[in-house]
Amino acid sequence: MTAPAMNDASAPLLRVTDLVREYTLPRESLFRPPAAVKALQGVSFTIHKGRSLGIVGESGSGKSTLARLVMALDAPTSGSVELEGRNLHTLSTRDLQRARRDFQMVFQDPYGSLDPRQTVARIVSEPLAALSQATRASQREQAAQALESVGLRSSDLDKYPHEFSGGQRQRIAIARALITRPKLIVADEPVSALDVSVQAQVLNLMQDLQQEFGITYMLISHDLAVVNHLCDDVAVMHQGRIVEQGPPEKLFHAAEHPYTQTLLAAVPRAEPRPHLPAADAGLQHLPS
């Protein structure tokens, strides 16, 4: 029996409670049990509708494992993931498939996440084909609307991914996530594979779409500047745990946990170099 959906406006859209994920390592000896590693160690947080939570931390901190569990692409060892009161990991296969309309994912690599053999129309309408009985004509019409909402043209429907730049491909990936009008989008490093000049465009687009459609984001990133740009709240992960959480304006200026302070200290800062005489700076005057 599935839990009823929450109607209370104050209730969070997403509630993650005491999430643990252990992976068993290959057995090293016949005489000892296989070792286990805990990728997540009791992670809990909530996100309210229309808000954005950034998950930051170094590689291996558990960010991507968390994203997979929230998307119900992997099962937790213990704990729960509830979307509007429904525990995603206790739903039947059929009910989970129906629920997927409400949560979609944008992956890191805009080159690897799009099938190069499929047209943009097929790629963008793929979630509709899996989740609804819409006709091909209806799917194409909705795909065209999704493309236009991310700044591309309906005439792009019959093109293939190789005909687009990296930023445009990520817009296609966002259009695919948008097509079911989801309540939650999990974005795993959505701009890390893009040029810096394109990153801001994609982040601004995500911000505009949030205002237009009321989307809730869970943003996975190692880039504090990206999280600061898009997110209302930030959770810092270290060794499978959330060690500190708060609004970015507070967290990035008055971090309390030593690990958060270490992350902030590692961020490059553009500071003007002091003026040095040419000799001191090791400069040589070349003959004209």
Short mmCIF file of C-alpha atoms in Angstrom, two decimals:
data_model
loop_
_atom_site.label_atom_id
_atom_site.label_comp_id
_atom_site.label_asym_id
_atom_site.label_seq_id
_atom_site.Cartn_x
_atom_site.Cartn_y
_atom_site.Cartn_z
CA MET A 1 0.00 0.00 0.00
CA THR A 2 1.46 3.36 -1.00
CA ALA A 3 1.43 6.40 1.20
CA PRO A 4 -1.03 9.14 0.27
CA ALA A 5 0.29 12.24 -1.42
CA MET A 6 0.79 15.23 0.81
CA ASN A 7 -1.59 18.12 0.29
CA ASP A 8 -0.19 20.31 3.07
CA ALA A 9 1.42 23.31 1.37
CA SER A 10 3.99 23.49 4.19
CA ALA A 11 5.11 19.89 3.68
CA PRO A 12 8.35 19.39 1.75
CA LEU A 13 8.22 18.14 -1.82
CA LEU A 14 11.20 15.85 -1.21
CA ARG A 15 12.11 14.29 2.12
CA VAL A 16 15.24 12.15 2.48
CA THR A 17 15.53 10.39 5.84
CA ASP A 18 18.55 8.52 7.31
CA LEU A 19 19.70 7.30 3.90
CA VAL A 20 22.39 4.63 4.06
CA ARG A 21 23.99 2.86 1.10
CA GLU A 22 26.59 0.14 1.57
CA TYR A 23 28.48 -1.59 -1.22
CA THR A 24 30.11 -4.98 -0.75
CA LEU A 25 33.69 -5.13 -1.99
CA PRO A 26 35.12 -8.19 -3.79
CA ARG A 27 36.11 -10.93 -1.38
CA GLU A 28 39.87 -10.92 -0.72
CA SER A 29 40.01 -14.16 1.26
CA LEU A 30 37.98 -17.35 1.50
CA PHE A 31 38.32 -17.22 5.27
CA ARG A 32 37.05 -13.69 5.86
CA PRO A 33 33.72 -12.10 4.93
CA PRO A 34 33.86 -9.49 2.17
CA ALA A 35 34.44 -5.94 3.31
CA ALA A 36 31.80 -3.25 2.84
CA VAL A 37 32.10 0.46 2.15
CA LYS A 38 29.46 2.97 3.20
CA ALA A 39 28.87 5.45 0.38
CA LEU A 40 26.12 7.16 2.39
CA GLN A 41 25.96 7.22 6.19
CA GLY A 42 22.61 8.50 7.37
CA VAL A 43 21.86 11.42 5.02
CA SER A 44 18.73 13.47 5.78
CA PHE A 45 17.34 16.67 4.24
CA THR A 46 14.17 18.21 2.81
CA ILE A 47 13.43 20.43 -0.21
CA HIS A 48 10.25 22.47 -0.49
CA LYS A 49 8.41 23.11 -3.73
CA GLY A 50 10.02 25.68 -6.00
CA ARG A 51 13.26 25.76 -4.01
CA SER A 52 16.76 24.59 -4.93
CA LEU A 53 19.17 22.55 -2.82
CA GLY A 54 22.82 22.29 -3.84
CA ILE A 55 24.82 19.23 -2.78
CA VAL A 56 28.55 19.99 -2.78
CA GLY A 57 31.63 17.99 -1.90
CA GLU A 58 34.74 16.47 -3.39
CA SER A 59 34.77 13.36 -5.58
CA GLY A 60 33.93 10.28 -3.54
CA SER A 61 31.86 12.17 -0.98
CA GLY A 62 28.66 10.34 -1.99
CA LYS A 63 26.97 13.02 -4.12
CA SER A 64 26.28 10.87 -7.19
CA THR A 65 25.20 7.91 -5.07
CA LEU A 66 22.69 10.21 -3.39
CA ALA A 67 21.40 11.36 -6.79
CA ARG A 68 20.88 7.75 -7.92
CA LEU A 69 18.92 6.91 -4.77
CA VAL A 70 16.74 10.02 -5.05
CA MET A 71 16.01 9.04 -8.66
CA ALA A 72 15.20 5.46 -7.54
CA LEU A 73 17.89 4.15 -9.90
CA ASP A 74 19.45 2.29 -6.97
CA ALA A 75 18.04 0.94 -3.71
CA PRO A 76 19.20 2.14 -0.28
CA THR A 77 20.53 -0.22 2.36
CA SER A 78 18.25 1.62 4.76
CA GLY A 79 16.40 4.91 5.00
CA SER A 80 13.76 6.45 2.76
CA VAL A 81 13.21 8.87 -0.13
CA GLU A 82 9.73 10.41 -0.16
CA LEU A 83 8.33 12.55 -2.96
CA GLU A 84 5.08 14.21 -1.86
CA GLY A 85 4.75 11.57 0.86
CA ARG A 86 5.32 8.57 -1.44
CA ASN A 87 8.28 6.39 -0.48
CA LEU A 88 9.81 5.82 -3.92
CA HIS A 89 11.62 2.66 -2.84
CA THR A 90 8.50 0.87 -1.63
CA LEU A 91 6.36 1.59 -4.70
CA SER A 92 5.48 -1.22 -7.05
CA THR A 93 7.22 -1.23 -10.44
CA ARG A 94 4.06 0.08 -12.09
CA ASP A 95 3.48 2.83 -9.51
CA LEU A 96 7.15 3.88 -9.68
CA GLN A 97 6.91 4.17 -13.46
CA ARG A 98 3.89 6.44 -13.08
CA ALA A 99 5.64 8.49 -10.40
CA ARG A 100 8.61 9.13 -12.68
CA ARG A 101 6.56 11.75 -14.48
CA ASP A 102 7.11 13.92 -11.39
CA PHE A 103 10.90 13.64 -11.19
CA GLN A 104 13.48 13.73 -13.96
CA MET A 105 17.26 13.98 -14.21
CA VAL A 106 19.78 16.05 -16.16
CA PHE A 107 23.11 14.28 -16.48
CA GLN A 108 26.63 15.69 -16.46
CA ASP A 109 27.83 14.94 -19.98
CA PRO A 110 25.76 16.52 -22.78
CA TYR A 111 27.77 14.48 -25.28
CA GLY A 112 27.32 11.07 -23.66
CA SER A 113 23.75 11.45 -22.38
CA LEU A 114 22.17 11.93 -25.83
CA ASP A 115 21.92 8.96 -28.19
CA PRO A 116 23.76 10.04 -31.37
CA ARG A 117 21.61 7.69 -33.48
CA GLN A 118 18.33 9.34 -32.48
CA THR A 119 16.83 12.59 -33.70
CA VAL A 120 16.18 15.38 -31.23
CA ALA A 121 12.45 14.66 -31.54
CA ARG A 122 12.95 11.06 -30.37
CA ILE A 123 15.37 12.08 -27.60
CA VAL A 124 13.18 14.82 -26.12
CA SER A 125 9.93 12.83 -26.35
CA GLU A 126 11.47 9.66 -24.89
CA PRO A 127 10.00 10.17 -21.37
CA LEU A 128 6.54 10.71 -22.87
CA ALA A 129 6.82 7.52 -24.92
CA ALA A 130 7.67 5.59 -21.76
CA LEU A 131 5.14 7.21 -19.43
CA SER A 132 2.05 8.02 -21.48
CA GLN A 133 -0.17 6.83 -24.30
CA ALA A 134 0.24 10.05 -26.27
CA THR A 135 0.22 9.73 -30.05
CA ARG A 136 3.35 10.36 -32.10
CA ALA A 137 1.90 13.64 -33.31
CA SER A 138 1.14 14.75 -29.76
CA GLN A 139 4.63 13.72 -28.59
CA ARG A 140 6.21 15.72 -31.40
CA GLU A 141 4.12 18.78 -30.57
CA GLN A 142 5.09 18.60 -26.90
CA ALA A 143 8.74 18.08 -27.84
CA ALA A 144 8.60 21.23 -29.99
CA GLN A 145 7.16 23.19 -27.05
CA ALA A 146 9.87 21.86 -24.73
CA LEU A 147 12.60 22.86 -27.19
CA GLU A 148 11.20 26.36 -27.53
CA SER A 149 11.05 26.72 -23.75
CA VAL A 150 14.83 26.16 -23.57
CA GLY A 151 15.61 28.60 -26.38
CA LEU A 152 15.84 26.21 -29.33
CA ARG A 153 13.58 25.99 -32.39
CA SER A 154 10.96 23.47 -33.38
CA SER A 155 12.83 23.12 -36.67
CA ASP A 156 15.64 21.45 -34.66
CA LEU A 157 13.46 18.38 -34.03
CA ASP A 158 14.76 16.43 -37.02
CA LYS A 159 18.43 17.15 -36.39
CA TYR A 160 20.91 14.89 -34.60
CA PRO A 161 23.02 15.67 -31.49
CA HIS A 162 26.28 16.07 -33.44
CA GLU A 163 24.78 19.12 -35.17
CA PHE A 164 24.71 21.09 -31.90
CA SER A 165 27.26 22.70 -29.58
CA GLY A 166 27.79 21.48 -26.03
CA GLY A 167 25.58 24.19 -24.57
CA GLN A 168 22.82 23.42 -27.06
CA ARG A 169 23.05 19.72 -26.26
CA GLN A 170 22.57 20.44 -22.58
CA ARG A 171 19.53 22.53 -23.49
CA ILE A 172 18.19 19.47 -25.33
CA ALA A 173 18.82 17.37 -22.21
CA ILE A 174 16.93 19.94 -20.11
CA ALA A 175 14.07 19.92 -22.63
CA ARG A 176 13.89 16.13 -22.29
CA ALA A 177 13.66 16.49 -18.50
CA LEU A 178 11.01 19.21 -18.82
CA ILE A 179 8.66 17.42 -21.18
CA THR A 180 6.69 15.61 -18.46
CA ARG A 181 6.40 18.88 -16.47
CA PRO A 182 8.19 17.34 -13.47
CA LYS A 183 8.00 18.75 -9.97
CA LEU A 184 11.62 17.81 -9.20
CA ILE A 185 14.70 17.84 -11.43
CA VAL A 186 17.91 16.25 -10.15
CA ALA A 187 20.84 17.84 -12.00
CA ASP A 188 24.16 16.01 -11.61
CA GLU A 189 26.99 18.42 -12.51
CA PRO A 190 24.87 19.89 -15.34
CA VAL A 191 27.43 22.47 -16.52
CA SER A 192 30.81 20.98 -15.58
CA ALA A 193 31.45 19.69 -19.13
CA LEU A 194 30.69 23.09 -20.69
CA ASP A 195 32.88 26.08 -21.43
CA VAL A 196 32.76 28.77 -18.75
CA SER A 197 31.14 31.19 -21.21
CA VAL A 198 28.28 28.70 -21.76
CA GLN A 199 27.83 27.70 -18.11
CA ALA A 200 26.19 30.99 -17.14
CA GLN A 201 23.73 30.71 -20.04
CA VAL A 202 22.60 27.24 -18.96
CA LEU A 203 22.34 28.25 -15.28
CA ASN A 204 20.32 31.35 -16.17
CA LEU A 205 18.07 29.15 -18.29
CA MET A 206 17.50 26.76 -15.36
CA GLN A 207 16.69 29.75 -13.15
CA ASP A 208 14.19 31.13 -15.69
CA LEU A 209 12.52 27.71 -16.05
CA GLN A 210 12.20 27.45 -12.29
CA GLN A 211 10.38 30.78 -12.16
CA GLU A 212 8.16 29.86 -15.11
CA PHE A 213 7.23 26.30 -14.16
CA GLY A 214 7.84 26.20 -10.39
CA ILE A 215 10.46 23.47 -10.71
CA THR A 216 12.31 22.23 -7.64
CA TYR A 217 16.02 21.49 -8.19
CA MET A 218 18.44 19.21 -6.43
CA LEU A 219 21.77 20.29 -7.89
CA ILE A 220 24.87 18.11 -7.51
CA SER A 221 28.09 20.04 -8.01
CA HIS A 222 31.69 20.40 -6.91
CA ASP A 223 31.67 24.04 -8.09
CA LEU A 224 30.68 26.41 -5.29
CA ALA A 225 30.11 29.29 -7.70
CA VAL A 226 27.51 27.26 -9.63
CA VAL A 227 25.67 26.37 -6.43
CA ASN A 228 25.81 29.96 -5.19
CA HIS A 229 24.25 31.14 -8.47
CA LEU A 230 21.27 28.76 -8.48
CA CYS A 231 20.53 27.40 -5.03
CA ASP A 232 18.55 28.65 -2.04
CA ASP A 233 20.19 26.16 0.31
CA VAL A 234 23.47 24.22 0.30
CA ALA A 235 24.39 20.90 1.92
CA VAL A 236 28.08 20.01 2.21
CA MET A 237 28.87 16.29 1.96
CA HIS A 238 31.99 14.61 3.29
CA GLN A 239 32.58 10.85 3.46
CA GLY A 240 28.92 10.02 2.95
CA ARG A 241 27.53 12.49 5.49
CA ILE A 242 26.11 16.00 5.40
CA VAL A 243 28.47 17.93 7.65
CA GLU A 244 26.96 21.41 7.25
CA GLN A 245 23.89 22.96 5.65
CA GLY A 246 22.52 26.45 5.22
CA PRO A 247 21.85 29.30 2.76
CA PRO A 248 24.86 30.02 0.52
CA GLU A 249 25.24 33.63 1.68
CA LYS A 250 25.79 32.33 5.22
CA LEU A 251 27.62 29.10 4.47
CA PHE A 252 30.16 30.62 2.10
CA HIS A 253 30.98 33.57 4.36
CA ALA A 254 30.77 32.04 7.83
CA ALA A 255 31.37 28.32 7.45
CA GLU A 256 31.64 26.50 10.76
CA HIS A 257 32.74 22.99 9.81
CA PRO A 258 36.48 22.54 9.08
CA TYR A 259 35.74 20.59 5.89
CA THR A 260 33.56 23.41 4.51
CA GLN A 261 36.30 25.87 5.37
CA THR A 262 38.79 23.68 3.49
CA LEU A 263 36.53 23.60 0.41
CA LEU A 264 36.19 27.38 0.45
CA ALA A 265 39.92 27.87 0.90
CA ALA A 266 40.57 25.77 -2.21
CA VAL A 267 38.45 28.02 -4.46
CA PRO A 268 40.73 30.07 -6.75
CA ARG A 269 40.39 33.81 -6.31
CA ALA A 270 41.28 36.43 -8.88
CA GLU A 271 43.44 38.86 -6.93
CA PRO A 272 45.55 41.59 -8.52
CA ARG A 273 49.27 40.99 -8.20
CA PRO A 274 51.27 43.72 -6.47
CA HIS A 275 53.23 46.01 -8.78
CA LEU A 276 56.83 44.85 -9.08
CA PRO A 277 59.79 46.51 -10.79
CA ALA A 278 60.75 44.75 -14.01
CA ALA A 279 64.01 43.44 -12.53
CA ASP A 280 62.28 42.02 -9.44
CA ALA A 281 59.60 40.40 -11.56
CA GLY A 282 62.24 38.64 -13.63
CA LEU A 283 61.28 40.46 -16.83
CA GLN A 284 63.70 40.97 -19.66
CA HIS A 285 63.58 43.78 -22.22
CA LEU A 286 63.90 42.22 -25.64
CA PRO A 287 65.73 44.14 -28.36
CA SER A 288 63.46 45.75 -30.89
#
